[in-house]
Short mmCIF file of C-alpha atoms in Angstrom, two decimals:
data_model
loop_
_atom_site.label_atom_id
_atom_site.label_comp_id
_atom_site.label_asym_id
_atom_site.label_seq_id
_atom_site.Cartn_x
_atom_site.Cartn_y
_atom_site.Cartn_z
CA MET A 163 31.20 -14.32 13.62
CA PRO A 164 28.71 -14.13 16.53
CA VAL A 165 25.00 -14.20 15.79
CA THR A 166 23.05 -11.42 17.47
CA GLU A 167 19.47 -12.12 18.56
CA SER A 168 16.83 -10.19 20.45
CA PRO A 169 16.37 -11.19 24.11
CA THR A 170 12.73 -12.17 23.67
CA ARG A 171 11.02 -13.72 20.67
CA PRO A 172 7.27 -14.23 20.16
CA VAL A 173 6.32 -17.86 19.76
CA ALA A 174 5.88 -18.62 16.06
CA ASP A 175 6.48 -21.32 13.51
CA PRO A 176 10.31 -21.32 13.26
CA GLY A 177 10.38 -21.64 9.48
CA ALA A 178 7.82 -18.90 8.94
CA ARG A 179 9.58 -16.67 11.47
CA ALA A 180 12.96 -17.07 9.79
CA ALA A 181 11.46 -16.29 6.38
CA ALA A 182 9.56 -13.27 7.76
CA ASP A 183 12.66 -11.92 9.48
CA ALA A 184 14.53 -12.26 6.19
CA ALA A 185 11.80 -10.48 4.24
CA ILE A 186 11.64 -7.50 6.62
CA LEU A 187 15.42 -7.40 7.01
CA ALA A 188 15.76 -7.22 3.22
CA ARG A 189 13.44 -4.21 3.13
CA LEU A 190 15.66 -2.51 5.73
CA TRP A 191 18.77 -3.53 3.85
CA GLY A 192 17.35 -1.92 0.73
CA ALA A 193 16.69 1.26 2.71
CA LEU A 194 20.31 1.33 3.88
CA ALA A 195 21.37 0.90 0.26
CA ARG A 196 19.42 3.82 -1.21
CA GLU A 197 17.49 6.01 1.24
CA PRO A 198 18.58 9.35 2.79
CA LEU A 199 19.09 7.89 6.26
CA PRO A 200 20.82 9.83 9.04
CA GLY A 201 24.59 9.72 9.19
CA ILE A 202 25.43 7.44 6.28
CA ALA A 203 28.83 8.47 4.92
CA GLY A 204 29.16 6.17 1.92
CA ARG A 205 28.12 3.05 0.06
CA GLU A 206 30.31 0.77 -2.03
CA VAL A 207 29.70 -2.44 -3.96
CA SER A 208 32.54 -4.88 -4.61
CA GLN A 209 32.23 -8.42 -5.97
CA GLY A 210 28.53 -8.55 -5.20
CA THR A 211 28.86 -7.29 -1.63
CA LEU A 212 27.43 -3.95 -0.51
CA THR A 213 29.07 -2.03 2.31
CA VAL A 214 27.28 0.86 4.02
CA ARG A 215 29.56 3.12 6.11
CA TRP A 216 29.13 5.71 8.87
CA ASN A 217 31.76 8.29 9.86
CA ASP A 218 32.43 6.63 13.22
CA GLY A 219 33.63 3.44 11.51
CA THR A 220 30.39 1.51 11.73
CA ARG A 221 29.85 -0.74 8.72
CA VAL A 222 27.05 -3.00 7.53
CA THR A 223 27.83 -5.47 4.76
CA GLY A 224 25.70 -7.94 2.88
CA ASP A 225 24.55 -9.30 -0.46
CA ALA A 226 24.13 -6.36 -2.85
CA ALA A 227 21.48 -8.16 -4.91
CA LEU A 228 19.26 -8.57 -1.84
CA ALA A 229 19.31 -4.79 -1.31
CA GLN A 230 17.42 -4.32 -4.57
CA PRO A 231 13.70 -3.49 -4.33
CA PHE A 232 11.46 -6.58 -4.38
CA ALA A 233 14.31 -8.99 -3.63
CA ALA A 234 13.30 -12.42 -2.32
CA PRO A 235 15.83 -13.30 0.39
CA PRO A 236 16.20 -16.87 1.64
CA ALA A 237 15.26 -17.71 5.21
CA GLY A 238 18.32 -17.03 7.33
CA PHE A 239 19.43 -14.02 5.29
CA ALA A 240 21.86 -11.97 7.39
CA VAL A 241 23.97 -8.85 7.25
CA ALA A 242 27.22 -8.27 9.10
CA VAL A 243 27.49 -5.29 11.45
CA THR A 244 30.72 -3.82 12.79
CA THR A 245 30.62 -0.93 15.28
CA PRO A 246 33.33 0.88 17.27
CA ASP A 247 32.02 -0.87 20.38
CA ALA A 248 32.18 -4.31 18.73
CA PRO A 249 35.00 -4.43 16.18
CA GLN A 250 34.34 -8.10 15.42
CA PRO A 251 31.49 -8.42 12.88
CA SER A 252 28.17 -9.63 14.24
CA GLU A 253 25.85 -11.58 11.96
CA VAL A 254 22.35 -10.10 12.26
CA ARG A 255 19.24 -11.89 11.03
CA GLU A 256 16.51 -9.99 12.87
CA PRO A 257 15.40 -6.57 11.61
CA GLY A 258 14.74 -5.16 15.09
CA VAL A 259 18.23 -6.14 16.22
CA LEU A 260 19.74 -4.35 13.22
CA VAL A 261 17.87 -1.14 14.03
CA ARG A 262 18.86 -1.28 17.70
CA MET A 263 22.53 -1.85 16.87
CA LEU A 264 22.46 1.17 14.56
CA ALA A 265 20.19 3.27 16.80
CA PRO A 266 22.82 5.79 17.98
CA ARG A 267 23.45 6.65 14.32
CA LEU A 268 19.82 6.69 13.13
CA GLY A 269 18.50 9.47 15.31
CA ARG A 270 15.99 9.81 18.11
CA HIS A 271 13.22 7.82 16.43
CA ALA A 272 15.22 4.61 16.01
CA ALA A 273 13.53 2.95 19.01
CA ARG A 274 10.16 3.61 17.39
CA LEU A 275 11.31 1.99 14.16
CA ALA A 276 12.73 -1.01 16.00
CA ALA A 277 9.41 -1.65 17.73
CA GLU A 278 7.58 -1.32 14.42
CA VAL A 279 9.76 -3.81 12.56
CA ASP A 280 9.59 -6.28 15.45
CA ASN A 281 5.82 -6.16 15.19
CA SER A 282 5.89 -6.30 11.40
CA ALA A 283 8.08 -9.41 11.31
CA ALA A 284 5.98 -11.18 13.96
CA ASN A 285 2.75 -10.48 12.08
CA LEU A 286 4.26 -11.46 8.74
CA ALA A 287 5.41 -14.76 10.27
CA LEU A 288 1.90 -15.33 11.63
CA ALA A 289 0.35 -14.57 8.25
CA ARG A 290 2.68 -16.89 6.35
CA ALA A 291 2.42 -19.70 8.88
CA ARG A 292 -1.39 -19.71 8.66
CA GLN A 293 -1.64 -19.84 4.87
CA PRO A 294 -3.05 -23.16 3.66
CA GLU A 295 -0.89 -25.54 1.70
CA PRO A 296 -1.44 -25.24 -2.08
CA ASP A 297 -4.26 -27.56 -3.02
CA GLY A 298 -3.58 -27.97 -6.75
CA GLY A 299 -7.12 -26.84 -7.53
CA GLU A 300 -8.62 -24.15 -9.71
CA PRO A 301 -6.80 -20.90 -10.55
CA MET A 302 -7.53 -17.93 -8.32
CA LEU A 303 -9.54 -15.99 -10.88
CA VAL A 304 -11.88 -18.96 -11.30
CA ARG A 305 -12.30 -19.27 -7.54
CA ALA A 306 -12.85 -15.55 -7.18
CA ALA A 307 -15.59 -15.54 -9.82
CA ARG A 308 -17.60 -18.02 -7.74
CA HIS A 309 -17.12 -16.12 -4.47
CA PRO A 310 -19.98 -13.93 -3.17
CA ASP A 311 -17.50 -11.03 -3.12
CA PRO A 312 -14.70 -11.67 -5.66
CA LEU A 313 -12.85 -8.48 -4.74
CA ALA A 314 -12.73 -9.27 -1.03
CA PHE A 315 -11.59 -12.83 -1.81
CA LEU A 316 -8.67 -11.50 -3.87
CA GLU A 317 -7.84 -8.68 -1.44
CA GLN A 318 -7.53 -11.20 1.37
CA SER A 319 -4.98 -13.13 -0.71
CA VAL A 320 -2.35 -10.43 -0.14
CA VAL A 321 -0.14 -11.94 2.55
CA ASP A 322 3.06 -9.89 2.64
CA GLY A 323 1.75 -6.32 2.51
CA HIS A 324 3.73 -3.39 1.14
CA PRO A 325 6.65 -4.65 -0.98
CA VAL A 326 9.33 -2.16 0.17
CA HIS A 327 8.11 -1.02 3.59
CA PRO A 328 9.81 -2.65 6.61
CA GLY A 329 6.55 -2.03 8.47
CA ALA A 330 4.65 -3.99 5.85
CA ARG A 331 2.71 -5.94 8.48
CA THR A 332 2.87 -3.54 11.42
CA ARG A 333 -0.33 -3.81 13.45
CA LEU A 334 0.57 -1.83 16.58
CA GLY A 335 -2.41 -1.79 18.90
CA LEU A 336 -3.69 -5.27 18.03
CA SER A 337 -3.04 -8.38 20.06
CA THR A 338 -2.32 -11.63 18.23
CA ASP A 339 -5.90 -12.77 18.76
CA GLU A 340 -7.16 -9.46 17.38
CA VAL A 341 -4.91 -9.75 14.33
CA LEU A 342 -6.44 -13.15 13.66
CA ALA A 343 -9.95 -11.78 14.13
CA TYR A 344 -9.63 -8.63 12.01
CA ALA A 345 -6.66 -8.74 9.62
CA PRO A 346 -7.66 -9.62 6.03
CA GLU A 347 -4.69 -11.91 5.35
CA HIS A 348 -6.21 -14.35 7.85
CA ARG A 349 -9.55 -14.48 6.01
CA PRO A 350 -11.48 -13.95 9.26
CA ALA A 351 -15.15 -14.47 9.85
CA PRO A 352 -17.26 -11.45 8.93
CA VAL A 353 -16.58 -8.41 11.08
CA ARG A 354 -19.69 -6.80 12.54
CA LEU A 355 -19.57 -3.06 11.94
CA ARG A 356 -21.54 -1.14 14.55
CA GLU A 357 -23.86 1.68 13.59
CA VAL A 358 -24.63 4.28 16.24
CA ALA A 359 -26.83 7.36 16.10
CA VAL A 360 -25.12 10.71 16.70
CA PRO A 361 -27.00 13.77 17.98
CA PRO A 362 -27.24 16.12 14.99
CA GLU A 363 -25.57 18.95 16.89
CA TYR A 364 -22.48 16.74 17.29
CA TRP A 365 -22.26 15.70 13.64
CA TYR A 366 -20.00 16.90 10.84
CA GLY A 367 -21.18 15.16 7.70
CA LEU A 368 -21.04 15.39 3.94
CA GLY A 369 -23.51 13.28 2.02
CA CYS A 370 -24.59 11.12 4.92
CA PRO A 371 -26.88 11.40 7.94
CA PRO A 372 -25.67 11.56 11.56
CA ARG A 373 -25.01 7.85 11.90
CA LEU A 374 -21.48 6.70 12.64
CA TRP A 375 -20.29 3.29 11.45
CA LEU A 376 -17.61 2.01 13.80
CA HIS A 377 -15.19 -0.87 13.60
CA PRO A 378 -15.96 -3.08 16.62
CA TRP A 379 -12.35 -2.86 17.83
CA GLN A 380 -12.61 0.92 17.86
CA HIS A 381 -16.07 0.98 19.43
CA GLU A 382 -14.89 -1.04 22.40
CA ARG A 383 -12.20 1.58 23.03
CA ILE A 384 -14.30 4.73 22.76
CA ARG A 385 -17.67 3.77 24.21
CA ASP A 386 -16.72 4.48 27.84
CA GLN A 387 -15.21 7.83 26.93
CA TYR A 388 -18.28 8.76 24.88
CA PRO A 389 -21.18 6.94 26.56
CA TRP A 390 -23.71 8.64 24.29
CA LEU A 391 -22.15 6.57 21.47
CA SER A 392 -22.46 3.28 23.34
CA THR A 393 -25.88 2.21 22.05
CA VAL A 394 -25.54 0.10 18.91
CA GLU A 395 -28.58 0.45 16.69
CA ARG A 396 -27.54 -2.36 14.36
CA GLU A 397 -24.58 -4.53 13.42
CA VAL A 398 -23.64 -4.98 9.78
CA ARG A 399 -21.62 -8.00 8.65
CA SER A 400 -18.62 -7.04 6.54
CA ARG A 401 -15.40 -8.42 5.12
CA PRO A 402 -12.09 -6.63 5.74
CA LEU A 403 -10.32 -5.51 2.59
CA MET A 404 -6.58 -5.14 2.18
CA ALA A 405 -6.44 -2.03 4.37
CA LEU A 406 -8.09 -3.88 7.35
CA ARG A 407 -10.06 -0.80 8.43
CA THR A 408 -11.92 -0.63 5.09
CA LEU A 409 -14.64 -3.26 4.84
CA ALA A 410 -17.12 -4.48 2.21
CA LEU A 411 -20.64 -5.25 3.37
CA VAL A 412 -21.58 -8.92 3.09
CA ASP A 413 -25.12 -8.13 1.92
CA ASP A 414 -24.03 -5.32 -0.43
CA PRO A 415 -20.43 -6.03 -1.53
CA SER A 416 -20.16 -2.85 -3.61
CA HIS A 417 -20.66 -0.74 -0.46
CA HIS A 418 -17.32 -0.17 1.27
CA VAL A 419 -16.86 1.62 4.58
CA LYS A 420 -13.56 3.19 5.59
CA THR A 421 -13.48 3.30 9.39
CA SER A 422 -11.22 4.94 11.96
CA VAL A 423 -9.05 2.67 14.09
CA ASP A 424 -6.35 3.69 16.54
CA ILE A 425 -4.03 1.08 15.03
CA GLN A 426 -0.72 1.86 13.38
CA MET A 427 -0.45 0.06 10.06
CA THR A 428 2.70 0.71 8.02
CA SER A 429 3.29 4.44 8.44
CA ALA A 430 0.30 5.87 10.29
CA VAL A 431 -2.44 5.42 12.83
CA ARG A 432 -5.47 4.91 10.62
CA THR A 433 -7.97 7.56 11.53
CA VAL A 434 -10.09 9.66 9.15
CA SER A 435 -9.48 13.40 8.98
CA PRO A 436 -12.13 16.05 8.21
CA ALA A 437 -9.99 16.98 5.17
CA SER A 438 -10.32 13.40 3.89
CA ILE A 439 -14.09 13.54 4.17
CA HIS A 440 -14.21 16.88 2.34
CA ASN A 441 -11.66 15.96 -0.34
CA GLY A 442 -13.24 12.58 -1.03
CA GLN A 443 -16.47 14.06 -2.25
CA MET A 444 -14.75 16.86 -4.14
CA LEU A 445 -12.30 14.59 -5.95
CA SER A 446 -14.93 11.98 -6.70
CA SER A 447 -16.94 14.68 -8.46
CA LEU A 448 -13.85 16.00 -10.23
CA MET A 449 -12.87 12.56 -11.51
CA THR A 450 -16.28 12.06 -13.07
CA ALA A 451 -16.15 15.42 -14.90
CA VAL A 452 -16.53 14.86 -18.63
CA ARG A 453 -13.11 16.25 -19.52
CA LEU A 454 -11.37 14.04 -16.97
CA GLN A 455 -13.15 10.83 -17.87
CA HIS A 456 -10.95 8.19 -19.46
CA PRO A 457 -12.32 4.89 -20.77
CA GLY A 458 -9.38 3.06 -19.26
CA LEU A 459 -9.87 4.23 -15.66
CA TRP A 460 -12.93 4.66 -13.49
CA MET A 461 -13.10 6.24 -10.06
CA VAL A 462 -14.39 4.34 -7.04
CA PRO A 463 -16.41 7.30 -5.76
CA GLU A 464 -16.56 8.39 -2.16
CA LEU A 465 -20.24 9.01 -1.54
CA GLY A 466 -19.81 10.88 1.70
CA GLY A 467 -18.63 10.60 5.22
CA GLY A 468 -18.88 12.08 8.64
CA ALA A 469 -17.30 12.60 12.02
CA VAL A 470 -18.44 13.25 15.56
CA ILE A 471 -17.73 16.78 16.79
CA VAL A 472 -15.67 16.73 19.99
CA ASP A 473 -14.59 19.97 21.68
CA GLY A 474 -15.88 21.91 18.71
CA GLU A 475 -13.91 19.98 16.06
CA PRO A 476 -14.63 16.84 13.99
CA SER A 477 -12.81 13.94 15.66
CA ARG A 478 -10.50 11.81 13.50
CA ARG A 479 -11.08 8.87 15.85
CA LEU A 480 -14.86 9.02 15.41
CA ALA A 481 -15.16 9.26 11.65
CA MET A 482 -15.83 7.18 8.54
CA ILE A 483 -16.23 7.37 4.74
CA HIS A 484 -18.63 5.48 2.46
CA ARG A 485 -17.52 4.28 -1.01
CA ARG A 486 -19.40 2.59 -3.83
CA MET A 487 -17.67 0.17 -6.20
CA PRO A 488 -18.71 0.64 -9.84
CA THR A 489 -20.62 -2.26 -11.33
CA VAL A 490 -18.61 -4.56 -13.57
CA ALA A 491 -20.18 -6.46 -16.43
CA PRO A 492 -21.05 -10.18 -16.29
CA GLY A 493 -17.87 -12.16 -16.83
CA GLU A 494 -15.68 -9.38 -15.38
CA LEU A 495 -14.13 -9.11 -11.95
CA ALA A 496 -12.02 -6.54 -10.13
CA LEU A 497 -8.53 -7.62 -9.10
CA PRO A 498 -6.47 -5.46 -6.72
CA LEU A 499 -3.16 -5.15 -8.53
CA ALA A 500 -1.26 -5.86 -5.31
CA ALA A 501 -2.72 -9.37 -5.53
CA LEU A 502 -0.80 -10.05 -8.75
CA THR A 503 2.27 -10.90 -6.66
CA ALA A 504 0.34 -12.68 -3.88
CA PRO A 505 0.37 -16.50 -3.58
CA SER A 506 -2.22 -18.63 -5.35
CA LEU A 507 -4.14 -21.05 -3.17
CA ALA A 508 -3.75 -23.58 -5.96
CA THR A 509 0.00 -23.47 -6.55
CA GLY A 510 1.60 -21.14 -4.03
CA ALA A 511 3.08 -19.23 -6.98
CA PRO A 512 2.19 -15.58 -7.66
CA ILE A 513 -1.33 -14.99 -8.99
CA VAL A 514 0.12 -13.05 -11.93
CA LEU A 515 1.17 -16.41 -13.39
CA ASP A 516 -2.51 -17.43 -13.50
CA VAL A 517 -3.28 -14.20 -15.35
CA VAL A 518 -0.43 -14.70 -17.81
CA GLU A 519 -1.63 -18.21 -18.54
CA ALA A 520 -5.34 -17.37 -18.78
CA GLY A 521 -5.17 -14.20 -20.84
CA TYR A 522 -1.76 -14.03 -22.53
CA GLN A 523 -1.07 -17.56 -23.78
CA GLY A 524 1.53 -18.03 -21.08
CA ASP A 525 3.73 -15.23 -22.47
CA PRO A 526 4.91 -12.94 -19.65
CA LEU A 527 6.41 -10.43 -22.09
CA SER A 528 3.05 -10.01 -23.80
CA PHE A 529 1.44 -9.48 -20.41
CA VAL A 530 3.98 -6.84 -19.37
CA GLU A 531 3.46 -4.89 -22.57
CA HIS A 532 -0.33 -4.96 -22.22
CA PHE A 533 -0.21 -4.21 -18.51
CA ALA A 534 2.01 -1.19 -19.14
CA GLY A 535 -0.45 0.16 -21.68
CA VAL A 536 -3.52 -0.38 -19.49
CA LEU A 537 -1.76 1.33 -16.58
CA LEU A 538 0.25 4.15 -18.13
CA ASP A 539 -2.20 5.41 -20.73
CA PRO A 540 -4.88 6.68 -18.30
CA VAL A 541 -2.46 7.57 -15.50
CA MET A 542 -0.26 9.72 -17.74
CA HIS A 543 -3.32 11.25 -19.42
CA LEU A 544 -4.68 12.37 -16.05
CA LEU A 545 -1.26 13.64 -15.00
CA ALA A 546 -1.15 15.87 -18.08
CA LEU A 547 -4.52 17.31 -17.07
CA GLY A 548 -3.34 17.97 -13.51
CA VAL A 549 -4.41 14.91 -11.50
CA ALA A 550 -1.52 12.84 -10.13
CA LEU A 551 -2.71 9.46 -8.87
CA GLU A 552 -0.88 7.45 -6.23
CA ALA A 553 -1.22 4.41 -8.46
CA HIS A 554 0.27 1.61 -6.38
CA GLY A 555 -1.16 -1.88 -6.07
CA GLN A 556 -3.51 -1.20 -3.17
CA ASN A 557 -5.13 1.85 -4.74
CA VAL A 558 -5.49 0.45 -8.26
CA LEU A 559 -7.81 -2.40 -9.22
CA GLY A 560 -7.64 -4.11 -12.60
CA VAL A 561 -10.88 -5.18 -14.24
CA VAL A 562 -10.26 -8.61 -15.78
CA ARG A 563 -12.30 -10.23 -18.56
CA GLY A 564 -11.30 -13.53 -20.10
CA GLY A 565 -8.06 -13.40 -18.10
CA ARG A 566 -7.07 -10.05 -19.66
CA LEU A 567 -6.90 -6.63 -18.06
CA VAL A 568 -9.40 -4.34 -19.76
CA ARG A 569 -9.41 -1.19 -17.60
CA LEU A 570 -8.60 0.13 -14.13
CA LEU A 571 -10.50 1.31 -11.08
CA TYR A 572 -8.90 3.83 -8.71
CA ARG A 573 -9.73 4.33 -5.04
CA ASP A 574 -8.49 6.36 -2.07
CA VAL A 575 -7.95 10.01 -2.87
CA GLY A 576 -5.71 10.74 0.12
CA GLY A 577 -2.43 10.27 -1.72
CA MET A 578 -3.40 12.19 -4.86
CA ARG A 579 -1.92 15.54 -5.88
CA VAL A 580 -3.94 17.99 -7.96
CA SER A 581 -2.71 21.00 -9.92
CA ALA A 582 -5.21 23.85 -10.13
CA ARG A 583 -3.04 25.48 -12.78
CA ARG A 584 -3.04 22.48 -15.09
CA LEU A 585 -6.75 21.91 -14.64
CA ARG A 586 -7.52 25.51 -15.56
CA GLU A 587 -5.26 25.29 -18.60
CA HIS A 588 -7.60 22.53 -19.78
CA GLY A 589 -10.76 24.44 -19.00
CA ILE A 590 -11.57 22.59 -15.76
CA GLU A 591 -12.29 24.55 -12.62
CA PRO A 592 -10.50 22.94 -9.66
CA PRO A 593 -12.49 22.14 -6.54
CA PRO A 594 -11.54 23.65 -3.17
CA LEU A 595 -9.27 21.02 -1.67
CA HIS A 596 -7.81 20.84 1.84
CA GLY A 597 -4.47 19.60 3.13
CA ASP A 598 -1.46 18.68 1.00
CA ILE A 599 -3.37 17.50 -2.08
CA PRO A 600 -3.14 20.81 -4.03
CA SER A 601 0.20 21.30 -5.80
CA ASP A 602 1.27 23.08 -8.97
CA ASP A 603 4.85 21.79 -8.78
CA PRO A 604 5.32 19.52 -11.82
CA GLU A 605 8.05 17.55 -10.06
CA VAL A 606 5.74 16.83 -7.12
CA LEU A 607 3.06 15.65 -9.53
CA ARG A 608 5.41 13.46 -11.56
CA THR A 609 7.06 11.98 -8.49
CA LYS A 610 3.73 10.87 -7.06
CA VAL A 611 2.85 9.01 -10.28
CA PHE A 612 6.26 7.63 -11.24
CA ALA A 613 7.11 6.32 -7.76
CA SER A 614 3.82 4.46 -7.41
CA ALA A 615 2.91 3.31 -10.92
CA VAL A 616 6.36 2.70 -12.40
CA SER A 617 8.95 2.14 -9.67
CA THR A 618 6.65 0.20 -7.35
CA LEU A 619 3.75 -1.35 -9.28
CA LEU A 620 5.41 -2.16 -12.60
CA GLY A 621 8.75 -2.71 -10.87
CA GLU A 622 7.44 -5.38 -8.52
CA VAL A 623 5.44 -7.23 -11.17
CA ILE A 624 8.43 -7.35 -13.53
CA ALA A 625 10.75 -8.48 -10.72
CA VAL A 626 8.36 -11.29 -9.77
CA LEU A 627 7.92 -12.44 -13.37
CA THR A 628 11.69 -12.38 -13.85
CA ARG A 629 12.12 -14.59 -10.80
CA HIS A 630 9.36 -17.08 -11.65
CA THR A 631 9.33 -17.32 -15.45
CA GLY A 632 12.85 -16.56 -16.62
CA LEU A 633 11.64 -13.34 -18.25
CA GLU A 634 14.58 -11.04 -18.97
CA ALA A 635 14.03 -7.81 -17.08
CA ASP A 636 15.78 -5.71 -19.74
CA ARG A 637 13.41 -7.00 -22.43
CA ALA A 638 10.41 -6.35 -20.20
CA TRP A 639 11.45 -2.75 -19.58
CA GLN A 640 12.11 -2.26 -23.30
CA ARG A 641 8.47 -3.20 -23.91
CA VAL A 642 7.34 -0.76 -21.20
CA ALA A 643 9.46 1.96 -22.85
CA ALA A 644 7.92 1.18 -26.23
CA VAL A 645 4.47 1.68 -24.71
CA ALA A 646 5.58 4.91 -23.03
CA ARG A 647 6.82 6.30 -26.34
CA THR A 648 3.27 6.13 -27.72
CA LEU A 649 1.91 8.39 -24.96
CA ASP A 650 1.36 12.12 -25.13
CA GLY A 651 1.82 14.83 -22.54
CA PRO A 652 4.47 17.08 -21.03
CA ASP A 653 5.62 14.50 -18.50
CA VAL A 654 6.28 11.51 -20.75
CA ARG A 655 9.90 12.44 -21.54
CA TYR A 656 10.73 12.24 -17.81
CA LEU A 657 10.01 8.51 -17.90
CA PHE A 658 13.37 8.09 -19.66
CA THR A 659 15.69 10.04 -17.34
CA GLU A 660 18.62 8.43 -15.51
CA THR A 661 16.68 7.78 -12.32
CA LEU A 662 13.12 7.21 -11.16
CA PRO A 663 11.80 8.06 -7.67
CA ILE A 664 10.65 5.56 -5.08
CA LYS A 665 9.25 6.37 -1.66
CA ALA A 666 11.84 6.36 1.15
CA MET A 667 9.72 4.47 3.65
CA THR A 668 12.38 3.90 6.32
CA ALA A 669 13.67 7.47 6.19
CA MET A 670 10.10 8.63 6.76
CA ARG A 671 9.78 6.45 9.87
CA LEU A 672 12.97 8.02 11.27
CA ALA A 673 11.81 11.60 10.62
CA ASP A 674 10.05 13.92 13.05
CA ASP A 675 7.10 14.08 10.66
CA ALA A 676 6.83 10.40 9.90
CA THR A 677 4.01 10.76 7.36
CA ALA A 678 5.55 13.51 5.19
CA ASP A 679 6.58 12.11 1.79
CA GLN A 680 10.28 11.47 1.21
CA TRP A 681 11.76 10.02 -1.95
CA CYS A 682 15.01 8.54 -3.18
CA PRO A 683 16.33 7.74 -6.67
CA LEU A 684 16.50 4.35 -8.37
CA ALA A 685 18.43 3.60 -11.52
CA ASN A 686 15.89 3.83 -14.34
CA PRO A 687 15.75 0.67 -16.48
CA MET A 688 14.21 2.81 -19.26
CA ALA A 689 16.94 5.47 -19.22
CA GLY A 690 17.77 6.61 -22.73
CA LEU A 691 15.02 4.54 -24.35
CA GLY A 692 12.83 7.54 -25.19
#
């Protein structure tokens, strides 16, 4: 069987590159296995091998287990591709090659996806190759507690990015040197945010004066076009958080600034819309309303934001949002839940193992049960009231005390959905919201919560614990179901249906509107346990 390779390959550590190719290829393989991709005619599994078929006779075959979400493929993982033009199977190890071979069947945006996964694999290889060798030292939570900014330290531990997105490390627009200088997984030196004064007549702002905080990468690209924004009044040292364009100030770590950058990361170019500025303040106020307050979840409020008015409209490219982290008590720290599956600097194993050892007597089943309660209780409570959180590991922070999760913090309102009808049924007047956040469709609300909190966040943590501790996944999900049965609300019974949703990331990248939500079903490990 011939091995198909791309004609040019960025220079990278060969071992890290092979592992990164395998990781991104497995995400694509999972998409072929479950997502509503163009032209797929059928899927069959036989003796552990999955075959995906198209009507023209094209087939892709590979290990069915490695098509499951959160699989950990070995370096060198390959799928076999047979097309009408090449009836002999070709062994494919590179994700970009797979997309290009299937491009005539995937629609007019296949070339875009191929470029994205090439970039993602190269940046993932760079990130993995530059991680230090495990030093056998203190656990990550101990190290974080001594750091001037524990949250930033833990955020920068997330190496692999989104667990099911083939563009998990896409950084289109950045050179390799710029990735090293700005991307959080490389723990760069502090980034110097630039503050510029904006003439008041050119300012759209809510809760902040006409002063635009710009990422230095962005400022270098707009200053010639807008020379009246070229004068920097001050530079502010900051640490990039997981999202790269959101940064925590070195001298005031609870102050976070979400900047605009013309860089595509995962699914979008990361600018800031006027709707985001408006909705941030509105939803921050809503989430602190007495009837929406929950002791198990606090909002990271958006204090305000602003944008420069260009041609009569606020510019997404010249915009920013300010956030303020709530104060945690002495002995507590905030842990981004995406970091649970990131590698420890001490052992190289997932950080969740440190948490299990420190707070749960080394019992992963006890951790899963407690984690499910801490997560699902507030999230399902808010859903019942009409607020559907996009509760994945980047948006949700766990407050840890004594190694145990005690409550959650939630940030980034952009992915939320809010039902005016449900809020009014509970005596809460909904704020005027812009964009696609308002929705009274109960399925839309449930899908947003279940896909993020259950299928992705709980699903990845359980998969990682199963792989690293010998935990039986069925027993773990039985504990999650037991927790779910204690919850109230009209949506709880849907946690036990035959399938759960998960976001169809690859299908979205192949669509004309590449940022519009698409979903696909997963077999529900809690089906029938209600």
